[in-house]
Structure formats: structure tokens, C-alpha cells
Amino acid sequence: MTKSDFFYELPKELIAQQPLAERDGSRLMYINEGKISHRNFKDIVDLLDTGDCIVINDSKVFPARLMGKSENGGAVEMLLHERLNERQWSVLVKPGRKARLGKKLFFDKITATVKEIIEDGLRVVSLEYEGESLEKILEEIGEMPLPHYIEEKQGDTSRYNTVYAQNSGSIAVPTAGLHFTAEIMGALRKKGVSIARVTLHVGIGTFRPVKENDITKHHMHSEYCQIEPAAADLINQTKKSGKRVIAVGTTSCRTLEARADKNGVVQSGAGKTDIFIYPPYTFKVIDGLLTNFHLPESTLIMLVSAFMGREAALAAYNEAVRERYRFFSYGDGMLVL
């Protein structure tokens, strides 16, 4: 398949620039056995059955974007991508020409020295700072790394995290989880829907554009993921009992599929994954997918197309455009069962 097979026309005004006043105030496109209906997100409690299991990604976005100056005084932006050890990180730097080997970049309370240039335009830098922990410094001087398509100035950037986020490490939010409130999660538990936590720290691999026309040649950057034994047992028991496992977001889906054996049994543990799911793909674990509406020609819409079929996925997206759904990170949701 080619990249253009996953293109759809999206009016710019449908790209959500701000979160809704209420997290669960979003709309929900519900697709069951190929039939589309238009619901509200709060309806998810009624749409799931007792004994089902939803799988959430509890990774937390941290203030990873730093604005500073290069050695010659020019403006520079650095995005912390992945911690390699106590002081070294892989980072993205704009403009890259100011981040040559040996160069220093200066930020308030932090100095970064470029140690290595690695794949995908990333640099390895060594960070120097005093006193406080890096986490405290970032809370003070860092900015939330909002995606490029969010152009409006933001008010409360804490909304760019889920209510259940707890493991810091992502540079982009697992967007499907943004709709959940503590009340909805409580209602699901009361109904008998179980909730399993996994962790995938969202890095550049999730949102880097596909440049190759032949999608099989696209390289996914690896990302850290983890499943605790209790979560793996819960998911496997749900499957064994004949109930449904529903992934909340493409990151939860990729974590499950990456850590399942050939028989679909989810293995606990931690490690890196560069799994790239596109049609045709035989899913080993998930029975349902809750997701937002993603960019045209992205790896995310390719995953959705693998789950529900490319033509059905594009038909759903075109329906969402006609019905004026909100798109991307702060947009509306879609539940496919």
C-alpha cells in the first residue's frame, strides 16, 4: 500500500485548538459491526459490557520543550526526547545547524553539550545543572510540547494529560484517554468493566510523518513500553473468559500487540518497541479500539485502518468531516467494536 491510500480531505477549521470545557463533553462516533452512530462520550459506560477490559496508557507528558540560545547568541529550541542515563538525553534541536558536535546550548539553569548525532536528526546531549532535580527545573522553565497543529495560545496546559497519567516520559499525549474523567472511570468499574494500565512513552516514532510512498519502507523510532504482571494477568483472563479487550488509543494497542506471543497471550515486562501496524495485520489481542481522529497519511490512521479495514476507516473519517467532528489531540473520539 502507498501513503496516499490513507489520505482524506480535512478542513483546517475542524482541527481542535483548545480542549472542551469538560473532558467528557466530546462527541463519540460509535461503530459496531460496520454501522455508524453518533453519540456522546459519556455513553461509553452503556456501550461497554460487564466483564470487558479497557487498557489505558498511563504515561505522562512532561514539560520537555526548552527555549534558549546557542553559543553565538541565536535563538534555539530543544525538545528532550528520551533519557539515556542520569545526565544524557536524546533530543531534537531547532535549528539543527546550531547543534553540531561539541557545541553548547544555553537554557535557564541548564547547559547542554552536543555529544553525538544519531538517527532521525536526534542529538545526544549531556546536561549540566545544579542543585534541584532536573524534574523540578523542567517544571519551572520547560514548556509542554504541544503538537504543531495546535496554533492557539493555551491556557491550562495540564489538560494536555489524562486524569490517570502517572509515569512521566512522553512528549505527546495518548489522546484517546483525554476524554475520561474520574467519574466515568468510577462508573465503568461499578458496571464491572475492568481497567488495565500499561505504559508506552510516546516519542517521535508515534507522530513522525511517513515520507516513503511505499509505507513498508517507513522506519518507526523505538519507544519504551511496559506491562506489569497484574495487568497482563487481567488482560489474559479477560480473553480467556470470552470478554472483550478494548485498547484506549493506538499506543495501548501497540503495547499489547508488541508484547503478545503468537497465541495472543500478553507477556509482562518492559523494553523497546518499534512495531508499525498497517493493513493487512492480524490482531492478536484487542477486540475493540477507542481512538481520536488522526492526521491524513499518518501511522496512526494506518493502524486504525488495519483494525477496521481501510475503506471503512476512510468512510468513517469522511463521515466525521461531514458531521463536523473535532479532529486530532483535543478532538472527538471514535469507538470501534
GROMACS .gro file of C-alpha atoms in nm, residues 4-308:
model
  305
    4SER     CA    1  -0.171   0.825  -0.048
    5ASP     CA    2  -0.407   0.532   0.020
    6PHE     CA    3  -0.460   0.687   0.365
    7PHE     CA    4  -0.532   1.045   0.260
    8TYR     CA    5  -0.856   1.231   0.331
    9GLU     CA    6  -0.954   1.595   0.295
   10LEU     CA    7  -0.975   1.781   0.625
   11PRO     CA    8  -1.090   2.144   0.655
   12LYS     CA    9  -0.847   2.327   0.883
   13GLU     CA   10  -1.127   2.467   1.096
   14LEU     CA   11  -1.206   2.115   1.221
   15ILE     CA   12  -0.867   2.084   1.392
   16ALA     CA   13  -0.944   2.138   1.761
   17GLN     CA   14  -0.728   2.417   1.902
   18GLN     CA   15  -0.848   2.410   2.262
   19PRO     CA   16  -0.981   2.140   2.495
   20LEU     CA   17  -1.351   2.147   2.567
   21ALA     CA   18  -1.465   2.294   2.898
   22GLU     CA   19  -1.544   1.941   3.019
   23ARG     CA   20  -1.325   1.643   2.929
   24ASP     CA   21  -1.622   1.413   2.874
   25GLY     CA   22  -1.815   1.675   2.673
   26SER     CA   23  -1.680   1.540   2.346
   27ARG     CA   24  -1.875   1.355   2.082
   28LEU     CA   25  -1.822   0.985   2.017
   29MET     CA   26  -1.859   0.814   1.682
   30TYR     CA   27  -1.966   0.458   1.762
   31ILE     CA   28  -1.901   0.191   1.501
   32ASN     CA   29  -2.041  -0.153   1.574
   33GLU     CA   30  -2.050  -0.429   1.313
   34GLY     CA   31  -1.982  -0.166   1.049
   35LYS     CA   32  -2.274   0.059   1.144
   36ILE     CA   33  -2.204   0.420   1.242
   37SER     CA   34  -2.397   0.609   1.508
   38HIS     CA   35  -2.329   0.943   1.670
   39ARG     CA   36  -2.314   0.951   2.046
   40ASN     CA   37  -2.166   1.146   2.336
   41PHE     CA   38  -1.852   1.025   2.513
   42LYS     CA   39  -2.042   0.971   2.838
   43ASP     CA   40  -2.233   0.696   2.656
   44ILE     CA   41  -1.923   0.475   2.671
   45VAL     CA   42  -2.044   0.336   3.003
   46ASP     CA   43  -2.352   0.199   2.826
   47LEU     CA   44  -2.158   0.075   2.523
   48LEU     CA   45  -1.922  -0.150   2.718
   49ASP     CA   46  -2.031  -0.475   2.884
   50THR     CA   47  -1.972  -0.620   3.227
   51GLY     CA   48  -1.653  -0.825   3.211
   52ASP     CA   49  -1.494  -0.616   2.936
   53CYS     CA   50  -1.147  -0.475   2.999
   54ILE     CA   51  -1.024  -0.136   2.881
   55VAL     CA   52  -0.648  -0.089   2.854
   56ILE     CA   53  -0.516   0.261   2.926
   57ASN     CA   54  -0.171   0.410   2.872
   58ASP     CA   55  -0.072   0.587   3.195
   59SER     CA   56   0.232   0.766   3.053
   60LYS     CA   57   0.255   1.133   3.145
   61VAL     CA   58   0.366   1.418   2.920
   62PHE     CA   59   0.636   1.630   3.082
   63PRO     CA   60   0.744   1.990   3.003
   64ALA     CA   61   1.009   1.874   2.760
   65ARG     CA   62   1.044   2.184   2.540
   66LEU     CA   63   1.320   2.433   2.630
   67MET     CA   64   1.382   2.772   2.472
   68GLY     CA   65   1.735   2.912   2.489
   69LYS     CA   66   2.040   3.035   2.299
   70SER     CA   67   2.331   2.887   2.107
   71GLU     CA   68   2.698   2.975   2.160
   72ASN     CA   69   2.668   3.271   1.921
   73GLY     CA   70   2.356   3.403   2.092
   74GLY     CA   71   2.099   3.287   1.837
   75ALA     CA   72   1.763   3.152   1.948
   76VAL     CA   73   1.742   2.774   1.981
   77GLU     CA   74   1.471   2.528   2.080
   78MET     CA   75   1.542   2.185   2.231
   79LEU     CA   76   1.296   1.903   2.285
   80LEU     CA   77   1.400   1.640   2.539
   81HIS     CA   78   1.312   1.311   2.377
   82GLU     CA   79   1.447   1.023   2.587
   83ARG     CA   80   1.663   0.996   2.897
   84LEU     CA   81   1.965   0.773   2.827
   85ASN     CA   82   2.129   0.794   3.170
   86GLU     CA   83   2.148   1.035   3.464
   87ARG     CA   84   2.277   1.328   3.259
   88GLN     CA   85   2.245   1.232   2.893
   89TRP     CA   86   1.936   1.265   2.674
   90SER     CA   87   1.846   1.220   2.312
   91VAL     CA   88   1.697   1.548   2.190
   92LEU     CA   89   1.565   1.732   1.889
   93VAL     CA   90   1.713   2.076   1.826
   94LYS     CA   91   1.583   2.358   1.607
   95PRO     CA   92   1.766   2.481   1.409
   96GLY     CA   93   1.983   2.172   1.382
   97ARG     CA   94   2.280   2.364   1.239
   98LYS     CA   95   2.333   2.521   1.580
   99ALA     CA   96   2.373   2.180   1.742
  100ARG     CA   97   2.693   2.047   1.586
  101LEU     CA   98   2.925   1.815   1.777
  102GLY     CA   99   3.082   1.981   2.078
  103LYS     CA  100   2.856   2.286   2.068
  104LYS     CA  101   2.692   2.416   2.385
  105LEU     CA  102   2.330   2.527   2.414
  106PHE     CA  103   2.225   2.752   2.699
  107PHE     CA  104   1.891   2.745   2.880
  108ASP     CA  105   1.788   2.898   3.209
  109LYS     CA  106   1.956   2.676   3.475
  110ILE     CA  107   2.062   2.415   3.213
  111THR     CA  108   2.358   2.388   2.975
  112ALA     CA  109   2.351   2.118   2.707
  113THR     CA  110   2.665   1.995   2.526
  114VAL     CA  111   2.619   1.804   2.198
  115LYS     CA  112   2.798   1.469   2.228
  116GLU     CA  113   2.669   1.273   1.929
  117ILE     CA  114   2.444   1.299   1.624
  118ILE     CA  115   2.226   0.991   1.582
  119GLU     CA  116   1.936   0.869   1.367
  120ASP     CA  117   1.632   1.073   1.262
  121GLY     CA  118   1.807   1.405   1.328
  122LEU     CA  119   1.834   1.338   1.701
  123ARG     CA  120   2.131   1.452   1.909
  124VAL     CA  121   2.275   1.306   2.227
  125VAL     CA  122   2.344   1.587   2.474
  126SER     CA  123   2.493   1.598   2.820
  127LEU     CA  124   2.305   1.825   3.059
  128GLU     CA  125   2.467   2.036   3.330
  129TYR     CA  126   2.257   2.184   3.610
  130GLU     CA  127   2.299   2.249   3.979
  131GLY     CA  128   2.106   2.190   4.297
  132GLU     CA  129   1.749   2.096   4.216
  133SER     CA  130   1.646   1.781   4.038
  134LEU     CA  131   1.602   1.809   3.662
  135GLU     CA  132   1.231   1.738   3.704
  136LYS     CA  133   1.189   2.043   3.930
  137ILE     CA  134   1.385   2.262   3.689
  138LEU     CA  135   1.171   2.149   3.395
  139GLU     CA  136   0.853   2.225   3.588
  140GLU     CA  137   0.986   2.579   3.629
  141ILE     CA  138   1.135   2.657   3.286
  142GLY     CA  139   1.007   2.389   3.047
  143GLU     CA  140   0.704   2.409   2.819
  144MET     CA  141   0.455   2.138   2.729
  145PRO     CA  142   0.544   2.004   2.383
  146LEU     CA  143   0.213   2.070   2.209
  147PRO     CA  144   0.186   1.941   1.851
  148HIS     CA  145   0.250   2.176   1.560
  149TYR     CA  146  -0.116   2.187   1.454
  150ILE     CA  147  -0.222   2.348   1.783
  151GLU     CA  148  -0.156   2.710   1.691
  152GLU     CA  149  -0.360   2.899   1.950
  153LYS     CA  150  -0.210   3.013   2.279
  154GLN     CA  151  -0.306   2.770   2.555
  155GLY     CA  152  -0.438   2.846   2.899
  156ASP     CA  153  -0.425   2.542   3.128
  157THR     CA  154  -0.171   2.307   2.968
  158SER     CA  155  -0.241   2.047   3.239
  159ARG     CA  156  -0.532   1.947   3.015
  160TYR     CA  157  -0.268   1.800   2.781
  161ASN     CA  158  -0.251   1.497   3.010
  162THR     CA  159  -0.501   1.228   3.104
  163VAL     CA  160  -0.654   1.219   3.452
  164TYR     CA  161  -0.478   0.887   3.513
  165ALA     CA  162  -0.130   0.987   3.387
  166GLN     CA  163   0.138   0.891   3.639
  167ASN     CA  164   0.458   0.771   3.467
  168SER     CA  165   0.643   1.072   3.327
  169GLY     CA  166   0.819   1.022   2.994
  170SER     CA  167   0.601   1.116   2.695
  171ILE     CA  168   0.646   1.409   2.458
  172ALA     CA  169   0.292   1.371   2.323
  173VAL     CA  170  -0.027   1.272   2.500
  174PRO     CA  171  -0.209   0.941   2.439
  175THR     CA  172  -0.503   1.142   2.311
  176ALA     CA  173  -0.784   0.886   2.332
  177GLY     CA  174  -0.757   0.896   2.711
  178LEU     CA  175  -0.816   1.271   2.736
  179HIS     CA  176  -1.195   1.216   2.734
  180PHE     CA  177  -1.201   1.019   3.059
  181THR     CA  178  -1.293   1.169   3.393
  182ALA     CA  179  -1.264   1.011   3.736
  183GLU     CA  180  -1.644   0.986   3.738
  184ILE     CA  181  -1.658   0.790   3.412
  185MET     CA  182  -1.385   0.554   3.528
  186GLY     CA  183  -1.573   0.501   3.851
  187ALA     CA  184  -1.894   0.427   3.661
  188LEU     CA  185  -1.713   0.173   3.443
  189ARG     CA  186  -1.571  -0.005   3.748
  190LYS     CA  187  -1.915  -0.006   3.912
  191LYS     CA  188  -2.057  -0.172   3.599
  192GLY     CA  189  -1.791  -0.441   3.615
  193VAL     CA  190  -1.564  -0.316   3.340
  194SER     CA  191  -1.204  -0.373   3.446
  195ILE     CA  192  -0.923  -0.127   3.377
  196ALA     CA  193  -0.569  -0.241   3.299
  197ARG     CA  194  -0.278   0.003   3.295
  198VAL     CA  195   0.014  -0.020   3.056
  199THR     CA  196   0.287   0.234   2.982
  200LEU     CA  197   0.422   0.349   2.647
  201HIS     CA  198   0.625   0.668   2.649
  202VAL     CA  199   0.520   0.847   2.333
  203GLY     CA  200   0.823   0.963   2.135
  204ILE     CA  201   0.887   1.086   1.784
  205GLY     CA  202   0.803   0.743   1.642
  206THR     CA  203   0.432   0.791   1.706
  207PHE     CA  204   0.393   1.119   1.519
  208ARG     CA  205   0.681   1.140   1.270
  209PRO     CA  206   0.535   1.178   0.919
  210VAL     CA  207   0.557   0.892   0.673
  211LYS     CA  208   0.792   1.013   0.400
  212GLU     CA  209   0.820   0.699   0.190
  213ASN     CA  210   0.539   0.647  -0.059
  214ASP     CA  211   0.574   0.271  -0.003
  215ILE     CA  212   0.465   0.252   0.360
  216THR     CA  213   0.651  -0.076   0.419
  217LYS     CA  214   0.975   0.124   0.394
  218HIS     CA  215   0.879   0.359   0.678
  219HIS     CA  216   1.101   0.327   0.986
  220MET     CA  217   0.935   0.363   1.326
  221HIS     CA  218   1.157   0.501   1.600
  222SER     CA  219   1.153   0.270   1.904
  223GLU     CA  220   0.963   0.367   2.220
  224TYR     CA  221   0.974   0.233   2.574
  225CYS     CA  222   0.677   0.025   2.687
  226GLN     CA  223   0.595  -0.175   2.998
  227ILE     CA  224   0.323  -0.408   3.125
  228GLU     CA  225   0.313  -0.514   3.490
  229PRO     CA  226   0.230  -0.879   3.572
  230ALA     CA  227  -0.107  -0.790   3.729
  231ALA     CA  228  -0.215  -0.601   3.414
  232ALA     CA  229  -0.103  -0.886   3.186
  233ASP     CA  230  -0.294  -1.137   3.401
  234LEU     CA  231  -0.609  -0.922   3.392
  235ILE     CA  232  -0.596  -0.887   3.013
  236ASN     CA  233  -0.528  -1.257   2.959
  237GLN     CA  234  -0.806  -1.359   3.197
  238THR     CA  235  -1.049  -1.131   3.011
  239LYS     CA  236  -0.959  -1.302   2.684
  240LYS     CA  237  -0.989  -1.647   2.840
  241SER     CA  238  -1.336  -1.566   2.973
  242GLY     CA  239  -1.458  -1.466   2.626
  243LYS     CA  240  -1.499  -1.098   2.711
  244ARG     CA  241  -1.357  -0.807   2.513
  245VAL     CA  242  -1.028  -0.622   2.548
  246ILE     CA  243  -1.059  -0.262   2.428
  247ALA     CA  244  -0.744  -0.058   2.373
  248VAL     CA  245  -0.774   0.309   2.468
  249GLY     CA  246  -0.566   0.465   2.195
  250THR     CA  247  -0.316   0.348   1.938
  251THR     CA  248  -0.033   0.349   2.195
  252SER     CA  249  -0.213   0.100   2.422
  253CYS     CA  250  -0.289  -0.109   2.114
  254ARG     CA  251   0.074  -0.110   2.001
  255THR     CA  252   0.191  -0.203   2.352
  256LEU     CA  253  -0.044  -0.502   2.369
  257GLU     CA  254   0.036  -0.625   2.020
  258ALA     CA  255   0.410  -0.581   2.075
  259ARG     CA  256   0.411  -0.778   2.400
  260ALA     CA  257   0.181  -1.064   2.293
  261ASP     CA  258   0.313  -1.403   2.188
  262LYS     CA  259   0.195  -1.584   1.875
  263ASN     CA  260  -0.105  -1.721   2.064
  264GLY     CA  261  -0.217  -1.376   2.176
  265VAL     CA  262  -0.105  -1.419   2.537
  266VAL     CA  263   0.022  -1.089   2.672
  267GLN     CA  264   0.363  -1.110   2.840
  268SER     CA  265   0.456  -0.879   3.126
  269GLY     CA  266   0.785  -0.695   3.115
  270ALA     CA  267   0.949  -0.384   2.977
  271GLY     CA  268   1.153  -0.293   2.672
  272LYS     CA  269   1.155  -0.102   2.344
  273THR     CA  270   0.911  -0.148   2.058
  274ASP     CA  271   0.913  -0.015   1.704
  275ILE     CA  272   0.602  -0.206   1.597
  276PHE     CA  273   0.433  -0.048   1.295
  277ILE     CA  274   0.079  -0.173   1.235
  278TYR     CA  275  -0.076  -0.124   0.892
  279PRO     CA  276  -0.305  -0.329   0.664
  280PRO     CA  277  -0.309  -0.622   0.639
  281TYR     CA  278  -0.244  -0.713   1.002
  282THR     CA  279  -0.389  -0.987   1.220
  283PHE     CA  280  -0.453  -0.852   1.567
  284LYS     CA  281  -0.359  -1.093   1.845
  285VAL     CA  282  -0.513  -0.922   2.147
  286ILE     CA  283  -0.758  -0.637   2.101
  287ASP     CA  284  -1.130  -0.674   2.029
  288GLY     CA  285  -1.208  -0.302   2.026
  289LEU     CA  286  -1.038   0.032   1.982
  290LEU     CA  287  -1.116   0.372   2.130
  291THR     CA  288  -0.929   0.641   1.939
  292ASN     CA  289  -0.934   1.002   1.826
  293PHE     CA  290  -0.932   1.114   1.462
  294HIS     CA  291  -0.577   1.128   1.328
  295LEU     CA  292  -0.377   1.312   1.063
  296PRO     CA  293  -0.410   1.204   0.699
  297GLU     CA  294  -0.136   0.963   0.586
  298SER     CA  295  -0.012   0.911   0.943
  299THR     CA  296   0.096   0.582   1.102
  300LEU     CA  297  -0.199   0.625   1.338
  301ILE     CA  298  -0.468   0.624   1.069
  302MET     CA  299  -0.286   0.325   0.917
  303LEU     CA  300  -0.326   0.136   1.246
  304VAL     CA  301  -0.696   0.224   1.262
  305SER     CA  302  -0.731   0.109   0.901
  306ALA     CA  303  -0.564  -0.221   0.988
  307PHE     CA  304  -0.820  -0.277   1.263
  308MET     CA  305  -1.141  -0.183   1.085
   0.00000   0.00000   0.00000
